[in-house]
Amino acid sequence: MRILKGIFLAGIAIYSFTACNRLTGANAGSAVTAKDTLSITVLQTADIHGQLDPHPELFWENGEIVFKERGGLANIKTLFKEERGKNPGRTIIVDGGDLIQGSGYAALSEGRIFPELISNMGYDVIIPGNWEVVYGKDRMMDIMTHYNTPVIAQNMFHQDNGKPLFPPYWIKEIEGVKIGFIGI
């Protein structure tokens, strides 16, 4: 599923950010073209798994296993701020799921600590992962509807009536360019 998410997001990014050429008004009859480009930054997190604090992560470098301190929501928020500063008004931040399970903080609170934290991270859109349902559907809905951020999923439905839990997609327009995300 993660591979499919990655391929899908990469495909959207490539399709959305391909520069387009158009004939200009006065030169419409000639072969002269103007190149219109817009740089849009898309940042994605996934598999945070409730890790609020920096922690050792395993890396494979030069045939060796190496552990490096990574993660922590404060560090991630700082990176978001820095990247938004490099491309103000043209940066989109997406989470691909598995936010609320995996740490002691998450387990002890059954994910209840996350709405306030995630609301302050500055995400533009969030897609639930397979672990979002670990504490049950009602808890997941309570948590995710309090992020103050759009949550999308085209393949999650209420069992009793078949209605979607969340909208299937989200569209952001930046300087006339529409970029769509489909939650899977």
Short mmCIF file of C-alpha atoms in Angstrom, two decimals, residues 16-140:
data_model
loop_
_atom_site.label_atom_id
_atom_site.label_comp_id
_atom_site.label_asym_id
_atom_site.label_seq_id
_atom_site.Cartn_x
_atom_site.Cartn_y
_atom_site.Cartn_z
CA SER A 16 1.16 18.78 -11.85
CA PHE A 17 4.56 20.39 -12.03
CA THR A 18 5.50 19.83 -15.66
CA ALA A 19 6.25 23.19 -17.18
CA CYS A 20 3.92 24.18 -19.98
CA ASN A 21 4.66 26.19 -23.10
CA ARG A 22 2.10 28.47 -24.73
CA LEU A 23 2.05 30.80 -27.65
CA THR A 24 2.03 34.41 -26.53
CA GLY A 25 -0.72 36.79 -27.73
CA ALA A 26 1.24 39.04 -30.10
CA ASN A 27 3.33 36.16 -31.42
CA ALA A 28 0.56 33.58 -31.65
CA GLY A 29 1.17 33.09 -35.36
CA SER A 30 4.91 32.59 -35.00
CA ALA A 31 7.01 29.79 -33.59
CA VAL A 32 8.06 31.96 -30.63
CA THR A 33 6.95 30.48 -27.32
CA ALA A 34 7.12 31.69 -23.77
CA LYS A 35 7.86 29.25 -20.98
CA ASP A 36 5.66 29.63 -17.94
CA THR A 37 6.96 27.89 -14.83
CA LEU A 38 5.88 27.78 -11.25
CA SER A 39 7.87 26.01 -8.55
CA ILE A 40 5.62 24.24 -6.05
CA THR A 41 7.11 22.33 -3.14
CA VAL A 42 5.33 19.22 -1.86
CA LEU A 43 6.54 17.80 1.45
CA GLN A 44 5.24 14.47 2.70
CA THR A 45 5.50 12.66 5.98
CA ALA A 46 4.26 9.15 6.67
CA ASP A 47 4.70 6.54 9.35
CA ILE A 48 5.37 8.96 12.18
CA HIS A 49 3.80 6.30 14.42
CA GLY A 50 3.29 8.56 17.40
CA GLN A 51 7.00 9.32 17.75
CA LEU A 52 6.84 12.78 19.30
CA ASP A 53 10.50 12.81 20.35
CA PRO A 54 13.67 12.35 18.31
CA HIS A 55 14.73 8.71 18.32
CA PRO A 56 17.36 6.40 16.80
CA GLU A 57 16.60 5.29 13.24
CA LEU A 58 18.45 2.56 11.36
CA PHE A 59 20.28 3.52 8.14
CA TRP A 60 22.37 1.39 5.80
CA GLU A 61 25.47 3.32 4.69
CA ASN A 62 28.49 1.95 2.84
CA GLY A 63 27.51 -1.61 3.70
CA GLU A 64 27.20 -0.78 7.41
CA ILE A 65 24.27 -0.41 9.76
CA VAL A 66 24.27 3.08 11.24
CA PHE A 67 21.87 4.58 13.77
CA LYS A 68 21.09 8.29 13.58
CA GLU A 69 18.85 10.44 15.74
CA ARG A 70 15.83 11.44 13.63
CA GLY A 71 12.22 12.49 13.90
CA GLY A 72 10.35 14.26 16.62
CA LEU A 73 7.43 16.55 15.81
CA ALA A 74 9.31 19.69 16.89
CA ASN A 75 12.12 18.89 14.43
CA ILE A 76 9.64 18.11 11.67
CA LYS A 77 7.74 21.36 12.29
CA THR A 78 11.01 23.28 12.10
CA LEU A 79 11.77 21.66 8.73
CA PHE A 80 8.27 22.56 7.51
CA LYS A 81 8.81 26.20 8.53
CA GLU A 82 12.20 26.34 6.80
CA GLU A 83 10.87 24.84 3.57
CA ARG A 84 7.80 27.09 3.53
CA GLY A 85 10.16 30.04 3.98
CA LYS A 86 12.06 28.98 0.86
CA ASN A 87 8.89 28.87 -1.26
CA PRO A 88 6.23 30.95 0.55
CA GLY A 89 2.66 30.38 -0.53
CA ARG A 90 3.78 27.57 -2.83
CA THR A 91 4.44 24.74 -0.38
CA ILE A 92 2.00 21.92 0.34
CA ILE A 93 2.50 19.56 3.27
CA VAL A 94 0.83 16.14 3.24
CA ASP A 95 0.79 13.28 5.72
CA GLY A 96 0.31 9.81 4.28
CA GLY A 97 -0.90 8.11 7.44
CA ASP A 98 0.05 6.10 10.49
CA LEU A 99 0.30 9.11 12.78
CA ILE A 100 -1.41 8.04 16.00
CA GLN A 101 -0.05 4.58 16.82
CA GLY A 102 3.34 3.26 17.80
CA SER A 103 4.63 5.13 20.84
CA GLY A 104 3.94 5.06 24.55
CA TYR A 105 2.34 8.51 24.29
CA ALA A 106 0.00 7.23 21.61
CA ALA A 107 -0.90 4.02 23.43
CA LEU A 108 -1.49 5.64 26.83
CA SER A 109 -3.75 8.31 25.35
CA GLU A 110 -5.25 6.08 22.64
CA GLY A 111 -4.30 8.85 20.24
CA ARG A 112 -6.14 11.60 22.14
CA ILE A 113 -3.02 13.77 22.37
CA PHE A 114 -2.71 14.16 18.60
CA PRO A 115 -5.39 16.64 17.48
CA GLU A 116 -3.77 19.64 19.17
CA LEU A 117 -0.25 18.60 18.13
CA ILE A 118 -1.14 17.87 14.51
CA SER A 119 -3.27 21.04 14.26
CA ASN A 120 -0.14 23.03 15.10
CA MET A 121 2.11 21.24 12.58
CA GLY A 122 0.80 23.11 9.55
CA TYR A 123 -0.30 20.17 7.40
CA ASP A 124 -2.42 21.05 4.38
CA VAL A 125 -4.03 17.63 4.00
CA ILE A 126 -3.90 14.29 5.83
CA ILE A 127 -4.59 10.80 4.52
CA PRO A 128 -5.36 8.10 7.11
CA GLY A 129 -3.10 5.07 7.22
CA ASN A 130 -3.95 1.50 8.11
CA TRP A 131 -2.95 2.09 11.77
CA GLU A 132 -5.36 5.02 12.29
CA VAL A 133 -8.11 2.51 13.15
CA VAL A 134 -6.10 0.77 15.89
CA TYR A 135 -8.17 2.35 18.70
CA GLY A 136 -11.46 1.84 16.86
CA LYS A 137 -13.42 3.79 14.28
CA ASP A 138 -15.07 6.16 16.78
CA ARG A 139 -11.73 7.16 18.32
CA MET A 140 -10.19 7.61 14.85
#
